[in-house]
PDB file of C-alpha atoms in Angstrom:
ATOM      1  CA  ILE A   1      -0.249 -18.288  17.798  1.00 71.00           C
ATOM      2  CA  SER A   2       2.551 -19.838  19.841  1.00 77.00           C
ATOM      3  CA  GLY A   3       3.380 -18.069  23.070  1.00 86.00           C
ATOM      4  CA  THR A   4       3.966 -14.450  22.083  1.00 88.00           C
ATOM      5  CA  SER A   5       4.715 -15.176  18.405  1.00 89.00           C
ATOM      6  CA  GLN A   6       2.578 -15.601  15.344  1.00 89.00           C
ATOM      7  CA  THR A   7       3.670 -16.398  11.807  1.00 91.00           C
ATOM      8  CA  SER A   8       1.893 -14.917   8.820  1.00 92.00           C
ATOM      9  CA  LYS A   9       2.461 -16.474   5.398  1.00 93.00           C
ATOM     10  CA  LEU A  10       1.961 -15.012   1.908  1.00 94.00           C
ATOM     11  CA  THR A  11       1.671 -17.489  -0.973  1.00 93.00           C
ATOM     12  CA  ILE A  12       1.915 -16.130  -4.518  1.00 93.00           C
ATOM     13  CA  SER A  13       0.839 -18.265  -7.485  1.00 91.00           C
ATOM     14  CA  ALA A  14       3.131 -18.782 -10.465  1.00 87.00           C
ATOM     15  CA  ALA A  15       0.612 -16.910 -12.647  1.00 89.00           C
ATOM     16  CA  LYS A  16       0.665 -13.915 -10.306  1.00 93.00           C
ATOM     17  CA  LEU A  17       4.493 -13.946 -10.212  1.00 91.00           C
ATOM     18  CA  LEU A  18       4.567 -13.772 -14.024  1.00 90.00           C
ATOM     19  CA  SER A  19       2.082 -10.917 -13.919  1.00 93.00           C
ATOM     20  CA  LEU A  20       4.202  -9.055 -11.350  1.00 94.00           C
ATOM     21  CA  LYS A  21       7.371  -9.691 -13.381  1.00 92.00           C
ATOM     22  CA  SER A  22       5.800  -7.977 -16.388  1.00 93.00           C
ATOM     23  CA  THR A  23       5.773  -4.791 -14.287  1.00 94.00           C
ATOM     24  CA  SER A  24       9.153  -5.285 -12.599  1.00 95.00           C
ATOM     25  CA  ALA A  25      11.334  -8.323 -11.868  1.00 93.00           C
ATOM     26  CA  THR A  26      12.045  -6.917  -8.403  1.00 95.00           C
ATOM     27  CA  GLN A  27       9.107  -6.768  -6.004  1.00 96.00           C
ATOM     28  CA  THR A  28       8.958  -5.746  -2.330  1.00 96.00           C
ATOM     29  CA  PHE A  29       6.372  -7.130   0.069  1.00 96.00           C
ATOM     30  CA  THR A  30       5.594  -5.668   3.500  1.00 96.00           C
ATOM     31  CA  CYS A  31       4.016  -7.404   6.459  1.00 95.00           C
ATOM     32  CA  LYS A  32       2.407  -4.831   8.765  1.00 96.00           C
ATOM     33  CA  ILE A  33       0.473  -4.812  12.009  1.00 94.00           C
ATOM     34  CA  THR A  34      -0.525  -2.036  14.354  1.00 94.00           C
ATOM     35  CA  VAL A  35      -0.102  -2.443  18.095  1.00 93.00           C
ATOM     36  CA  GLY A  36      -1.123  -0.625  21.229  1.00 94.00           C
ATOM     37  CA  THR A  37      -3.645   2.104  21.865  1.00 94.00           C
ATOM     38  CA  ASN A  38      -1.717   4.477  19.586  1.00 94.00           C
ATOM     39  CA  ASN A  39      -1.851   1.964  16.697  1.00 95.00           C
ATOM     40  CA  THR A  40       1.934   1.955  16.342  1.00 96.00           C
ATOM     41  CA  PRO A  41       2.904   0.283  13.043  1.00 95.00           C
ATOM     42  CA  VAL A  42       5.290  -2.695  13.148  1.00 95.00           C
ATOM     43  CA  THR A  43       6.580  -3.816   9.754  1.00 96.00           C
ATOM     44  CA  ALA A  44       8.955  -6.213   8.060  1.00 95.00           C
ATOM     45  CA  THR A  45       9.814  -6.190   4.349  1.00 96.00           C
ATOM     46  CA  LYS A  46      11.147  -8.748   1.916  1.00 95.00           C
ATOM     47  CA  THR A  47      12.375  -7.938  -1.594  1.00 95.00           C
ATOM     48  CA  ILE A  48      12.397 -10.720  -4.169  1.00 93.00           C
ATOM     49  CA  THR A  49      13.607 -10.982  -7.752  1.00 92.00           C
ATOM     50  CA  ILE A  50      11.340 -12.992 -10.030  1.00 92.00           C
ATOM     51  CA  PHE A  51      12.939 -15.272 -12.630  1.00 90.00           C
ATOM     52  CA  ASN A  52      11.187 -17.138 -15.448  1.00 87.00           C
ATOM     53  CA  PRO A  53      13.834 -19.527 -16.821  1.00 87.00           C
ATOM     54  CA  SER A  54      13.737 -20.728 -20.411  1.00 84.00           C
ATOM     55  CA  ALA A  55      15.904 -22.739 -22.775  1.00 85.00           C
ATOM     56  CA  ALA A  56      16.432 -22.292 -26.508  1.00 84.00           C
ATOM     57  CA  ILE A  57      18.331 -24.180 -29.172  1.00 82.00           C
ATOM     58  CA  THR A  58      18.646 -22.546 -32.578  1.00 72.00           C
ATOM     59  CA  PRO A  59      18.108 -23.989 -35.090  1.00 68.00           C
ATOM     60  CA  SER A  60      15.783 -26.655 -33.682  1.00 67.00           C
ATOM     61  CA  THR A  61      16.669 -29.105 -36.481  1.00 66.00           C
ATOM     62  CA  LYS A  62      20.006 -29.524 -38.204  1.00 70.00           C
ATOM     63  CA  ASP A  63      21.555 -32.066 -40.577  1.00 69.00           C
ATOM     64  CA  VAL A  64      25.049 -33.206 -39.645  1.00 71.00           C
ATOM     65  CA  ILE A  65      27.713 -35.340 -41.297  1.00 69.00           C
ATOM     66  CA  ALA A  66      28.088 -38.688 -39.532  1.00 68.00           C
ATOM     67  CA  THR A  67      31.897 -38.670 -39.760  1.00 74.00           C
ATOM     68  CA  GLU A  68      32.297 -35.452 -37.730  1.00 78.00           C
ATOM     69  CA  ASN A  69      31.777 -34.566 -34.073  1.00 83.00           C
ATOM     70  CA  HIS A  70      28.706 -32.382 -33.612  1.00 83.00           C
ATOM     71  CA  GLU A  71      28.024 -29.759 -30.953  1.00 86.00           C
ATOM     72  CA  ILE A  72      24.610 -28.527 -29.811  1.00 86.00           C
ATOM     73  CA  SER A  73      24.373 -25.359 -27.703  1.00 88.00           C
ATOM     74  CA  CYS A  74      21.414 -24.481 -25.531  1.00 88.00           C
ATOM     75  CA  VAL A  75      21.049 -20.949 -24.173  1.00 90.00           C
ATOM     76  CA  LEU A  76      19.473 -20.872 -20.719  1.00 90.00           C
ATOM     77  CA  THR A  77      18.016 -17.439 -19.984  1.00 91.00           C
ATOM     78  CA  ASP A  78      16.532 -15.540 -17.053  1.00 92.00           C
ATOM     79  CA  ILE A  79      18.241 -17.733 -14.465  1.00 90.00           C
ATOM     80  CA  PRO A  80      19.167 -16.501 -10.982  1.00 90.00           C
ATOM     81  CA  SER A  81      22.542 -18.241 -10.681  1.00 90.00           C
ATOM     82  CA  GLN A  82      24.889 -20.777 -12.255  1.00 91.00           C
ATOM     83  CA  ILE A  83      23.057 -23.999 -13.159  1.00 89.00           C
ATOM     84  CA  SER A  84      25.031 -27.156 -12.450  1.00 89.00           C
ATOM     85  CA  GLY A  85      24.028 -30.519 -13.837  1.00 87.00           C
ATOM     86  CA  VAL A  86      22.116 -29.383 -16.933  1.00 86.00           C
ATOM     87  CA  LEU A  87      20.421 -32.532 -18.212  1.00 84.00           C
ATOM     88  CA  TRP A  88      20.420 -33.538 -21.867  1.00 85.00           C
ATOM     89  CA  ASP A  89      17.994 -36.372 -22.586  1.00 78.00           C
ATOM     90  CA  PRO A  90      18.819 -39.060 -23.743  1.00 77.00           C
ATOM     91  CA  ALA A  91      22.515 -38.161 -23.514  1.00 79.00           C
ATOM     92  CA  THR A  92      24.672 -38.793 -20.474  1.00 79.00           C
ATOM     93  CA  ASP A  93      28.344 -37.944 -20.085  1.00 79.00           C
ATOM     94  CA  ILE A  94      29.923 -41.031 -21.698  1.00 78.00           C
ATOM     95  CA  THR A  95      33.544 -41.030 -22.882  1.00 76.00           C
ATOM     96  CA  ASN A  96      33.816 -41.217 -26.693  1.00 77.00           C
ATOM     97  CA  GLU A  97      30.061 -40.733 -27.101  1.00 83.00           C
ATOM     98  CA  TYR A  98      28.662 -37.629 -25.397  1.00 86.00           C
ATOM     99  CA  THR A  99      30.340 -34.730 -23.626  1.00 89.00           C
ATOM    100  CA  LEU A 100      28.104 -32.441 -21.557  1.00 90.00           C
ATOM    101  CA  GLU A 101      29.164 -28.962 -20.436  1.00 92.00           C
ATOM    102  CA  ASP A 102      27.073 -26.822 -18.107  1.00 93.00           C
ATOM    103  CA  GLY A 103      28.685 -23.587 -19.313  1.00 94.00           C
ATOM    104  CA  THR A 104      29.274 -20.449 -17.242  1.00 94.00           C
ATOM    105  CA  ILE A 105      26.703 -17.860 -16.274  1.00 95.00           C
ATOM    106  CA  SER A 106      27.019 -14.359 -17.696  1.00 96.00           C
ATOM    107  CA  GLY A 107      24.440 -11.981 -16.251  1.00 95.00           C
ATOM    108  CA  THR A 108      21.272 -14.078 -16.203  1.00 94.00           C
ATOM    109  CA  SER A 109      22.189 -16.352 -19.151  1.00 95.00           C
ATOM    110  CA  GLN A 110      24.262 -19.494 -19.517  1.00 95.00           C
ATOM    111  CA  THR A 111      25.102 -21.634 -22.553  1.00 94.00           C
ATOM    112  CA  SER A 112      25.189 -25.403 -22.053  1.00 92.00           C
ATOM    113  CA  LYS A 113      26.824 -27.619 -24.693  1.00 91.00           C
ATOM    114  CA  LEU A 114      26.390 -31.214 -25.771  1.00 88.00           C
ATOM    115  CA  THR A 115      29.068 -32.725 -28.019  1.00 87.00           C
ATOM    116  CA  ILE A 116      28.144 -35.893 -29.902  1.00 83.00           C
ATOM    117  CA  SER A 117      31.159 -37.890 -31.054  1.00 82.00           C
ATOM    118  CA  ALA A 118      31.618 -38.930 -34.677  1.00 75.00           C
ATOM    119  CA  LYS A 119      31.722 -42.530 -33.414  1.00 71.00           C
ATOM    120  CA  LEU A 120      28.153 -42.206 -32.174  1.00 65.00           C
ATOM    121  CA  THR A 121      26.830 -40.321 -35.213  1.00 56.00           C
ATOM    122  CA  ILE A 122      28.226 -43.022 -37.529  1.00 53.00           C
ATOM    123  CA  SER A 123      26.392 -45.746 -35.573  1.00 54.00           C
ATOM    124  CA  ALA A 124      23.182 -43.674 -35.719  1.00 52.00           C
ATOM    125  CA  ALA A 125      23.470 -42.813 -39.414  1.00 51.00           C
ATOM    126  CA  GLY A 126      20.818 -45.379 -40.411  1.00 55.00           C
ATOM    127  CA  LYS A 127      18.193 -43.657 -38.237  1.00 56.00           C
ATOM    128  CA  ALA A 128      16.187 -40.734 -39.561  1.00 52.00           C
ATOM    129  CA  CYS A 129      16.581 -38.529 -36.492  1.00 59.00           C
ATOM    130  CA  ILE A 130      17.965 -38.464 -32.985  1.00 60.00           C
ATOM    131  CA  SER A 131      15.994 -36.254 -30.578  1.00 63.00           C
ATOM    132  CA  PHE A 132      17.494 -34.535 -27.555  1.00 64.00           C
ATOM    133  CA  SER A 133      15.710 -32.629 -24.809  1.00 62.00           C
ATOM    134  CA  VAL A 134      17.302 -30.168 -22.419  1.00 63.00           C
ATOM    135  CA  TRP A 135      16.082 -29.936 -18.825  1.00 57.00           C
ATOM    136  CA  LEU A 136      16.895 -27.264 -16.260  1.00 52.00           C
ATOM    137  CA  GLU A 137      16.999 -28.155 -12.607  1.00 47.00           C
ATOM    138  CA  ILE A 138      16.355 -25.040 -10.551  1.00 46.00           C
ATOM    139  CA  ASN A 139      15.699 -24.759  -6.828  1.00 40.00           C
ATOM    140  CA  PHE A 140      15.816 -28.542  -6.379  1.00 32.00           C
ATOM    141  CA  ARG A 141      12.971 -29.300  -8.749  1.00 39.00           C
ATOM    142  CA  TYR A 142      12.613 -29.544 -12.498  1.00 39.00           C
ATOM    143  CA  ALA A 143      11.477 -26.376 -14.122  1.00 42.00           C
ATOM    144  CA  SER A 144       8.700 -26.801 -16.640  1.00 43.00           C
ATOM    145  CA  HIS A 145      10.995 -25.437 -19.324  1.00 45.00           C
ATOM    146  CA  ASN A 146      12.473 -27.971 -21.690  1.00 48.00           C
ATOM    147  CA  THR A 147      13.572 -27.630 -25.255  1.00 51.00           C
ATOM    148  CA  GLU A 148      13.617 -30.523 -27.679  1.00 53.00           C
ATOM    149  CA  TYR A 149      16.274 -30.637 -30.355  1.00 51.00           C
ATOM    150  CA  ARG A 150      15.716 -32.960 -33.301  1.00 53.00           C
ATOM    151  CA  GLU A 151      18.964 -33.889 -34.959  1.00 52.00           C
ATOM    152  CA  CYS A 152      18.888 -35.533 -38.373  1.00 52.00           C
ATOM    153  CA  VAL A 153      22.095 -37.479 -39.021  1.00 47.00           C
ATOM    154  CA  CYS A 154      23.406 -37.816 -42.569  1.00 49.00           C
ATOM    155  CA  SER A 155      25.598 -40.733 -43.561  1.00 44.00           C
ATOM    156  CA  GLY A 156      28.607 -40.479 -45.825  1.00 46.00           C
ATOM    157  CA  GLU A 157      31.293 -37.896 -46.491  1.00 45.00           C
ATOM    158  CA  PRO A 158      30.695 -34.131 -46.671  1.00 45.00           C
TER     159      PRO A 158
END
């Protein structure tokens, strides 16, 4: 207690949030006390929307021709707002090698794209596979949701 104020705090585990979301994504919590000899209720409410972000790339493995640019799309779902700075590992936005696009949110989904230039696929053609992982950064920390994409690069003409 500090002077005439007191702060009460409710902490909800991630497991409990997932359990609550299975009932309804929107949950309302009420803080209540009773005061005085008549036990007059004093309340405050807070409504939250629970999100459980995920990422998916379909198919997870794909052969590509080394002489053509290749695009990988990752669908980010159950997100609260536009995600900026979607990370593709090991790719970074490098001219003539990789082009990264965050995409635009529609409802609670967003599609991020990674374009791999033909120049880079030709230089990687001797390797069996190139693996990429997608990371979401939500609420200033990395979400535990990542999706790995294994890309097998073929050499030669189509």
